[in-house]
Short mmCIF file of N, CA and C in Angstrom, two decimals:
data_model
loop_
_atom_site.label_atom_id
_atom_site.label_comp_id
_atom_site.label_asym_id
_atom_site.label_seq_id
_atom_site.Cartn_x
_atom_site.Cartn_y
_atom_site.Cartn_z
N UNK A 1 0.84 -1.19 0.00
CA UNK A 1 0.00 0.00 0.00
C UNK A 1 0.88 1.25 0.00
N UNK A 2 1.86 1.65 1.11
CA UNK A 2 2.80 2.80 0.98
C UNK A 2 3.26 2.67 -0.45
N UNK A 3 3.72 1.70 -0.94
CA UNK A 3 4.75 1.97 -2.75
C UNK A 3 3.36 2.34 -3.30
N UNK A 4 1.81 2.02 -3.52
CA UNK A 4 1.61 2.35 -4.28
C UNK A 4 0.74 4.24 -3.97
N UNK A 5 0.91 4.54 -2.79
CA UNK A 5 1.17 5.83 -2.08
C UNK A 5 2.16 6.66 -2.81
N UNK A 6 3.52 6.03 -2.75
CA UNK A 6 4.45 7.04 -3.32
C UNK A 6 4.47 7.16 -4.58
N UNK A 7 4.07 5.92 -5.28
CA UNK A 7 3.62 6.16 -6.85
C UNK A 7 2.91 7.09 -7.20
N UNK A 8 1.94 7.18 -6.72
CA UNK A 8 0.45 8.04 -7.10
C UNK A 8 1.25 9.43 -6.87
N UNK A 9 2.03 9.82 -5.32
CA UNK A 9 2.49 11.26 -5.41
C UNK A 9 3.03 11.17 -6.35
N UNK A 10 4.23 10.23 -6.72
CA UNK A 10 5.40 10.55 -7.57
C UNK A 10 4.59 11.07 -8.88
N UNK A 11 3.38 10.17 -9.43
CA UNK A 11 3.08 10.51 -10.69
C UNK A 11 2.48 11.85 -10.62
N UNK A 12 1.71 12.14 -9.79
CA UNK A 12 1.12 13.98 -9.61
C UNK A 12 1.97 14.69 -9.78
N UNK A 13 3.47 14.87 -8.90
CA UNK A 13 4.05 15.10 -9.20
C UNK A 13 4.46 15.75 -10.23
N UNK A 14 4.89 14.79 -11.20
CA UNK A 14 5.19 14.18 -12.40
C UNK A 14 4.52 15.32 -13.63
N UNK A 15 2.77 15.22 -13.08
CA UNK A 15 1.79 15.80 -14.40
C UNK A 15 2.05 17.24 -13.99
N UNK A 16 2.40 17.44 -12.29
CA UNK A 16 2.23 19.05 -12.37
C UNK A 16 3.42 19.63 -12.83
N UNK A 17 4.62 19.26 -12.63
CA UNK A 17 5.73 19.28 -13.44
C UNK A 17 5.60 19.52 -15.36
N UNK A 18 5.02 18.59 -15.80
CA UNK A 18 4.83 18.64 -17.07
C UNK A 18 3.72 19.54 -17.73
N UNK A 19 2.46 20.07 -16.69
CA UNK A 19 2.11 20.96 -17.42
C UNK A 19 2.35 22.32 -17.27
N UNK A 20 3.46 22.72 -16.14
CA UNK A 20 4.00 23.66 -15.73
C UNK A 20 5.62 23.91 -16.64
N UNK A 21 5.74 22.87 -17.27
CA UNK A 21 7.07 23.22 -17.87
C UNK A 21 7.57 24.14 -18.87
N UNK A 22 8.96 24.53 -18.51
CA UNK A 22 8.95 25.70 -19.77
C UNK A 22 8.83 25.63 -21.06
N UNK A 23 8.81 24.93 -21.28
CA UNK A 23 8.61 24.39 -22.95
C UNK A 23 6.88 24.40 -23.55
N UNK A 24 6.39 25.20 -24.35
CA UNK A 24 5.27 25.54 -24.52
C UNK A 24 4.56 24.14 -25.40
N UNK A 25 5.36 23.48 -26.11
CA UNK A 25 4.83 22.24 -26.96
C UNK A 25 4.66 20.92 -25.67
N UNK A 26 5.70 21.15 -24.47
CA UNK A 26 5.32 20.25 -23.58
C UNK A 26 4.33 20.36 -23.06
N UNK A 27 3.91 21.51 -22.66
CA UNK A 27 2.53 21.93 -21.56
C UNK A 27 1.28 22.00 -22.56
N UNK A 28 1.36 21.94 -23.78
CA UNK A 28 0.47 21.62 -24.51
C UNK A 28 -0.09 20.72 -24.83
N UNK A 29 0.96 19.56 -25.37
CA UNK A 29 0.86 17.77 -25.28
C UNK A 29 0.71 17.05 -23.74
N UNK A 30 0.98 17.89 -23.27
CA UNK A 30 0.52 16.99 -21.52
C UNK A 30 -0.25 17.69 -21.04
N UNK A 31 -1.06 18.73 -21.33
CA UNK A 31 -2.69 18.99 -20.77
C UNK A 31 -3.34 18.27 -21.65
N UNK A 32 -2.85 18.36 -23.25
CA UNK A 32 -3.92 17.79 -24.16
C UNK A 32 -4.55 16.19 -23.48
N UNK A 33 -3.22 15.45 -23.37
CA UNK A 33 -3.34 14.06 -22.88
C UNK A 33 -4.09 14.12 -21.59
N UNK A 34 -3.80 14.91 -20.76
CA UNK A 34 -4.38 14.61 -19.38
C UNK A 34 -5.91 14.72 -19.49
N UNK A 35 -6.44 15.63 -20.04
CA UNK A 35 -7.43 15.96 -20.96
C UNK A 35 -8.49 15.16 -21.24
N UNK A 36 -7.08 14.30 -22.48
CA UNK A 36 -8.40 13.21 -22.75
C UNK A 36 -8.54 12.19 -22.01
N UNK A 37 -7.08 11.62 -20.72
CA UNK A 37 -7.46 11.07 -20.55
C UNK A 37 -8.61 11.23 -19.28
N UNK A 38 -9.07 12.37 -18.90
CA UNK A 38 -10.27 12.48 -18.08
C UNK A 38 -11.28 12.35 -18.72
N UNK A 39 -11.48 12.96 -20.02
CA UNK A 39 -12.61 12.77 -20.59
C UNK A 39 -12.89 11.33 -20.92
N UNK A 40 -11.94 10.24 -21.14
CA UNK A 40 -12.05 9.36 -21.92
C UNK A 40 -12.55 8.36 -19.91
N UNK A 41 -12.02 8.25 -18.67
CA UNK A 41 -12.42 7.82 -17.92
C UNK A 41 -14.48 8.48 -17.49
N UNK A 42 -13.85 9.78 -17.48
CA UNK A 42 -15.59 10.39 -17.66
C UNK A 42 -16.75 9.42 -18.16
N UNK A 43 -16.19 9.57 -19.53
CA UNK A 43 -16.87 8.21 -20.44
C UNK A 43 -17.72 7.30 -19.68
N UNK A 44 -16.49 6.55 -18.91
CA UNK A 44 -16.37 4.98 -19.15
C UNK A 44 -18.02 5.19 -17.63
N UNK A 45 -17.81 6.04 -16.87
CA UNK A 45 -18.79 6.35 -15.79
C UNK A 45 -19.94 6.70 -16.21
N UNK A 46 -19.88 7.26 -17.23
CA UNK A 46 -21.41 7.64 -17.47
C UNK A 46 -21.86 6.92 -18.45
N UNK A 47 -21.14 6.09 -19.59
CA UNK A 47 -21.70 5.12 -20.34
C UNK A 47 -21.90 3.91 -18.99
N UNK A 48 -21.49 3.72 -17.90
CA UNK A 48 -21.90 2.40 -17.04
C UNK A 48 -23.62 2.73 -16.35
N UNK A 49 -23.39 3.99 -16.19
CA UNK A 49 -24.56 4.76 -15.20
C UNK A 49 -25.60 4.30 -15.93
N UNK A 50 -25.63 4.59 -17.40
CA UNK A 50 -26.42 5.10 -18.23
C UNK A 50 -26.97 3.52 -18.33
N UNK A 51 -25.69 2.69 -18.70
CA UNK A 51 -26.11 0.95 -19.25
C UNK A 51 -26.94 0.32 -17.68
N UNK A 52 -26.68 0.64 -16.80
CA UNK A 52 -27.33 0.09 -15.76
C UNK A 52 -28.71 0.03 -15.39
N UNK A 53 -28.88 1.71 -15.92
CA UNK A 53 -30.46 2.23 -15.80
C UNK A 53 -31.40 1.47 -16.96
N UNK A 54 -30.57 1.60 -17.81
CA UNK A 54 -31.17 0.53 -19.15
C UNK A 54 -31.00 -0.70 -19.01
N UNK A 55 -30.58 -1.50 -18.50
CA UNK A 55 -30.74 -2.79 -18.41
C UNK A 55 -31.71 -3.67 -16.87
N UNK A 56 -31.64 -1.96 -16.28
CA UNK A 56 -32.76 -2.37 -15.15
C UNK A 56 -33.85 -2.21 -15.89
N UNK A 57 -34.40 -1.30 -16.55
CA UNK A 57 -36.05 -0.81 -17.07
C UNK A 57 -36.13 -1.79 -17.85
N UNK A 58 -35.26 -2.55 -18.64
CA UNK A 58 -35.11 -3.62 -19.88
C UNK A 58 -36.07 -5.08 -19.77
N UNK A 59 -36.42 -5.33 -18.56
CA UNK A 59 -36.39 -6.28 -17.93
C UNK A 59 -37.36 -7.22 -19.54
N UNK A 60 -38.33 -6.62 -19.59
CA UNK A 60 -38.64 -7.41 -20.65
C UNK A 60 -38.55 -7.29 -22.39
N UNK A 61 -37.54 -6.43 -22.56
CA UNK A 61 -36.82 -6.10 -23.68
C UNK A 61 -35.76 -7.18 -23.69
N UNK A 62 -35.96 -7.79 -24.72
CA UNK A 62 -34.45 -8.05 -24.82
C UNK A 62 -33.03 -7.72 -24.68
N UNK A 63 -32.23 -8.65 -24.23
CA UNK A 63 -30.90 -7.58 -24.47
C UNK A 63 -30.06 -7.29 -24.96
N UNK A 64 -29.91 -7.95 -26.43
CA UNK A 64 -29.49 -7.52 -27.64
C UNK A 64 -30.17 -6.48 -27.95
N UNK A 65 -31.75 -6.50 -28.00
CA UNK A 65 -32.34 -5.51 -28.78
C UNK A 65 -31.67 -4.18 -27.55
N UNK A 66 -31.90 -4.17 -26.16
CA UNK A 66 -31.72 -2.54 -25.82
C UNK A 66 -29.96 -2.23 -25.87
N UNK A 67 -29.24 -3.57 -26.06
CA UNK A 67 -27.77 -2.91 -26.39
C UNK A 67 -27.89 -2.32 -27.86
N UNK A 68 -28.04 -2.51 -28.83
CA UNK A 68 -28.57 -1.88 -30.07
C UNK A 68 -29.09 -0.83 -29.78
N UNK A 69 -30.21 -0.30 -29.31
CA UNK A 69 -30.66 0.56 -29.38
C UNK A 69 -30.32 1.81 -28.51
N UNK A 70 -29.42 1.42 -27.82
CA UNK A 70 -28.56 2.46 -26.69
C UNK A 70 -27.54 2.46 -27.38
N UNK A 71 -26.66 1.58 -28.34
CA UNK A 71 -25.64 2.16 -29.18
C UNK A 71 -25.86 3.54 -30.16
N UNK A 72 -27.40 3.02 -30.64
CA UNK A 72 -27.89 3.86 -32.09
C UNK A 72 -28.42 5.19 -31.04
N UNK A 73 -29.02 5.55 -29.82
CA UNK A 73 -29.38 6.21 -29.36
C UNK A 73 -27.88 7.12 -29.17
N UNK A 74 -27.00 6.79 -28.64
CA UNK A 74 -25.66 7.43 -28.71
C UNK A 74 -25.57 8.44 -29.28
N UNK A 75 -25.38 7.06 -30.89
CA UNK A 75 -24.53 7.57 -31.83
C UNK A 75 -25.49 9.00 -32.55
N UNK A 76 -26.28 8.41 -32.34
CA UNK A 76 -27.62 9.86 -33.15
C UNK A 76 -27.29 11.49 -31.76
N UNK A 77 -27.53 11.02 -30.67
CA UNK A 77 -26.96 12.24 -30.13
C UNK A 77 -25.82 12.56 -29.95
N UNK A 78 -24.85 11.78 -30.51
CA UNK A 78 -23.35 12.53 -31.04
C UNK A 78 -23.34 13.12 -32.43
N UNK A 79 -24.02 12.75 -33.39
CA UNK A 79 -24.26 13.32 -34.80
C UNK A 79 -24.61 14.69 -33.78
N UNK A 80 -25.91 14.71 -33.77
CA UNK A 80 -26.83 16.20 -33.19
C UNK A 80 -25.92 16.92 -32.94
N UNK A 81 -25.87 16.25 -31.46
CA UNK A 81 -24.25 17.23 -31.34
C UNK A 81 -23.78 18.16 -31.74
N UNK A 82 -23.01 17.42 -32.57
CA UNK A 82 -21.56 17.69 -33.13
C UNK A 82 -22.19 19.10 -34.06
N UNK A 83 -23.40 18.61 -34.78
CA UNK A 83 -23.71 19.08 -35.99
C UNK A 83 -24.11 20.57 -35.53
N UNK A 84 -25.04 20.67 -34.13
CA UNK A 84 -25.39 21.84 -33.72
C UNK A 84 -23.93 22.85 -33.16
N UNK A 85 -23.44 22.02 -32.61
CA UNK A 85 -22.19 22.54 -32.18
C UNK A 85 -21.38 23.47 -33.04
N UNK A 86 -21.05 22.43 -34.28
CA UNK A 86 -20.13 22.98 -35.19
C UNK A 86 -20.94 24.06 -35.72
N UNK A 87 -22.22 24.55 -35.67
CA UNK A 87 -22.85 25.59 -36.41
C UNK A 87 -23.47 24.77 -37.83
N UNK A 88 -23.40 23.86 -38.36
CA UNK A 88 -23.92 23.19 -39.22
C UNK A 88 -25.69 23.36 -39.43
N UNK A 89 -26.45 23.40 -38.75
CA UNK A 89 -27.53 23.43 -38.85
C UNK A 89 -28.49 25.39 -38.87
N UNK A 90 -27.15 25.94 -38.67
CA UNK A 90 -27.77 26.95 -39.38
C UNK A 90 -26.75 27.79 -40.28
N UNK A 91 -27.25 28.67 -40.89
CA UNK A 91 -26.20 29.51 -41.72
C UNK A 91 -26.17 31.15 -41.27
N UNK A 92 -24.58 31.28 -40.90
CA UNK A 92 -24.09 32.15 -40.69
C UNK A 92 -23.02 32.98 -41.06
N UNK A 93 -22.88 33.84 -41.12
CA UNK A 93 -22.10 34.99 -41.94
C UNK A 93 -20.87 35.05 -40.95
N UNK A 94 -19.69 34.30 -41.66
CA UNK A 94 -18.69 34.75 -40.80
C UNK A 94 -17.32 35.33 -41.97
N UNK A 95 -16.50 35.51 -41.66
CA UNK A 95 -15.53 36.22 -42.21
C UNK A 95 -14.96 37.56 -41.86
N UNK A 96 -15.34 38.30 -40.87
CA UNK A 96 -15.16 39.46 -40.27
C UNK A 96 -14.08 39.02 -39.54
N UNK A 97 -13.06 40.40 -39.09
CA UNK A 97 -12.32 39.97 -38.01
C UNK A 97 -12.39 40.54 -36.62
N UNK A 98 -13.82 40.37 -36.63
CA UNK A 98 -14.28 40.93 -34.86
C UNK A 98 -13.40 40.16 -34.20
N UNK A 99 -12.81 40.83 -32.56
CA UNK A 99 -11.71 39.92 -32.10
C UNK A 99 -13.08 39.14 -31.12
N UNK A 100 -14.38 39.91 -30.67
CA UNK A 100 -15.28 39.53 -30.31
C UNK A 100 -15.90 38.11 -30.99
N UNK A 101 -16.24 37.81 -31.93
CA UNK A 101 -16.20 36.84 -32.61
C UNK A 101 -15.55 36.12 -32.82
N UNK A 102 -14.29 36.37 -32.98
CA UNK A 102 -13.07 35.03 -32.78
C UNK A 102 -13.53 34.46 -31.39
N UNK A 103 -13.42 35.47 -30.80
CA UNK A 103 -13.27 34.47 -29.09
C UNK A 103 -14.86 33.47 -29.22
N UNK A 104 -15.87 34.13 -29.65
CA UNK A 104 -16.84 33.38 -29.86
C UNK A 104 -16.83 31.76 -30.36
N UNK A 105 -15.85 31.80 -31.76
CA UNK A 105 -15.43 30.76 -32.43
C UNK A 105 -14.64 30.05 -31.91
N UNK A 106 -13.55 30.40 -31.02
CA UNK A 106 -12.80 29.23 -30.11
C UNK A 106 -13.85 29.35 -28.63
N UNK A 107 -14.40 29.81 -28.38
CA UNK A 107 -15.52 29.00 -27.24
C UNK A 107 -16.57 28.22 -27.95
N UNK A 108 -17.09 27.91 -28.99
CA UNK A 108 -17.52 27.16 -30.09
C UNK A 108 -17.09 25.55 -29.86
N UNK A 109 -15.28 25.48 -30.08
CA UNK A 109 -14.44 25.02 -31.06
C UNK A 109 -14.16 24.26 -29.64
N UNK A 110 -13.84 24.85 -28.39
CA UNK A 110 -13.28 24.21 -27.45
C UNK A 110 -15.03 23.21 -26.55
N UNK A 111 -15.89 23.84 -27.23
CA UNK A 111 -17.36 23.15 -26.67
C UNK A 111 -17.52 22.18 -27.45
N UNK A 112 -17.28 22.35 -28.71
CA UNK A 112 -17.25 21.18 -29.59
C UNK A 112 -15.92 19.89 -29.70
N UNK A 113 -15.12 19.96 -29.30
CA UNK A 113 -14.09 19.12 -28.95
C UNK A 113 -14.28 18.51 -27.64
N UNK A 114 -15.29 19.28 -26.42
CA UNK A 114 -15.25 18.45 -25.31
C UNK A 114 -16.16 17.61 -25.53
N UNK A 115 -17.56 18.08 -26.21
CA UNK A 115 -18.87 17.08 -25.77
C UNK A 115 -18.60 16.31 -27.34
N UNK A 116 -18.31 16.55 -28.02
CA UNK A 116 -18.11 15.15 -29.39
C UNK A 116 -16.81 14.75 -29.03
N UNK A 117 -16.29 14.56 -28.26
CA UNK A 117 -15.11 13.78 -27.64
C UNK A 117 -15.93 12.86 -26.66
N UNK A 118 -16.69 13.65 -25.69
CA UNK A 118 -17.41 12.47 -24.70
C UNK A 118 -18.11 11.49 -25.52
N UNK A 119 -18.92 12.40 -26.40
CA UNK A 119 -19.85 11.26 -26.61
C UNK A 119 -19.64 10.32 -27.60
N UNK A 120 -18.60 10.45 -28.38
CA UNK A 120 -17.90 9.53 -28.89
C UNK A 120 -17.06 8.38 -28.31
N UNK A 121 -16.62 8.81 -27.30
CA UNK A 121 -16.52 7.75 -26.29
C UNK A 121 -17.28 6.78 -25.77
N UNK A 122 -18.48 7.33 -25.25
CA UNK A 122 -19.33 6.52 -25.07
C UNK A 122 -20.31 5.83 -26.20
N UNK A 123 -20.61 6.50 -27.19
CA UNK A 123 -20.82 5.63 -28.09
C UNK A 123 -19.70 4.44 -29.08
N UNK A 124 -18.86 4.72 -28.24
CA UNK A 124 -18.00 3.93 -28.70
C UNK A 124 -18.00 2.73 -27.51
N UNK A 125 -17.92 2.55 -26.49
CA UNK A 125 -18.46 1.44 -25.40
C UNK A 125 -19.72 1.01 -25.91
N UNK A 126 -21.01 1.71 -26.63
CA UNK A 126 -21.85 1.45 -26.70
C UNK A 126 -21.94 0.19 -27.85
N UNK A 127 -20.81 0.77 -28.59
CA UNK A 127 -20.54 -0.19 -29.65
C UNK A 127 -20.19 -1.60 -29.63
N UNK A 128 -19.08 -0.96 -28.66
CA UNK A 128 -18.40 -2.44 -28.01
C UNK A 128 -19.45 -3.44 -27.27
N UNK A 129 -19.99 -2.99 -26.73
CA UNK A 129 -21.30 -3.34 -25.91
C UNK A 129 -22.60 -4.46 -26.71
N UNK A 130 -23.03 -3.54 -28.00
CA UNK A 130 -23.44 -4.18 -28.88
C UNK A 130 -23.30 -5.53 -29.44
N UNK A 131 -21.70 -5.43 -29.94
CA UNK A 131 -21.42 -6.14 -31.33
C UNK A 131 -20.72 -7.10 -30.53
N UNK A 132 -20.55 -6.89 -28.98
CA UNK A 132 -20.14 -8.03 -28.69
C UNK A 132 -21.03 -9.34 -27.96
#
């Protein structure tokens, strides 16, 4: 138990070191990673939450049929998503160089990389889930 104590500091350590470092491509590639890998554990918790509640209500559904249909349920609200996110579903006039609007477009850009990152994740368990 203590070694795996000093591990865990050592590795904190370790990440606060690396995203504090002087090197701007380092602190970039090791938030990016740390990043995903929260988002990508995030995932794995809320695709379980989610499969639990569905396989309790399931009781007389099959359970091929509600793994299927919690994959396709996913994957359709990661399309949505993404699609509303990226601005896709409506048309807008951009090309100006408001600095107001830029910032708009990377708060956009950084909303759209977190939640079509989650939910690609989890529709990706959902998958796994499925087809296996």
């Amino acid at each position: 138990v203590s070694i795996m104590l000093i591990g865990t500091v050592a590795y904190m350590m370790l990440q606060l070191y690396m995203v504090n470092f002087p090197d701007e491509d380092v602190r970039y590639y090791s938030s990016k990673t740390l990043g995903d890998s929260i988002s990508l554990f995030v995932a794995v918790l809320v695709y379980e939450s989610v499969n639990k509640c569905f396989l309790s209500l399931g009781v007389v559904i099959q359970a091929d049929v509600l793994r299927f249909g919690q994959f396709f349920l996913w994957f359709v609200l990661l399309q949505a998503a993404t699609a509303w996110l990226a601005g896709v579903l409506w048309d807008e006039e951009t090309g100006t160089n408001d600095p107001e609007e830029e910032a708009q477009w990377r708060t956009r850009e950084l909303r759209l990389r977190c939640i079509s990152g989650m939910l690609a994740h989890i529709a990706g368990f959902a998958g796994i889930s499925a087809w296996s």
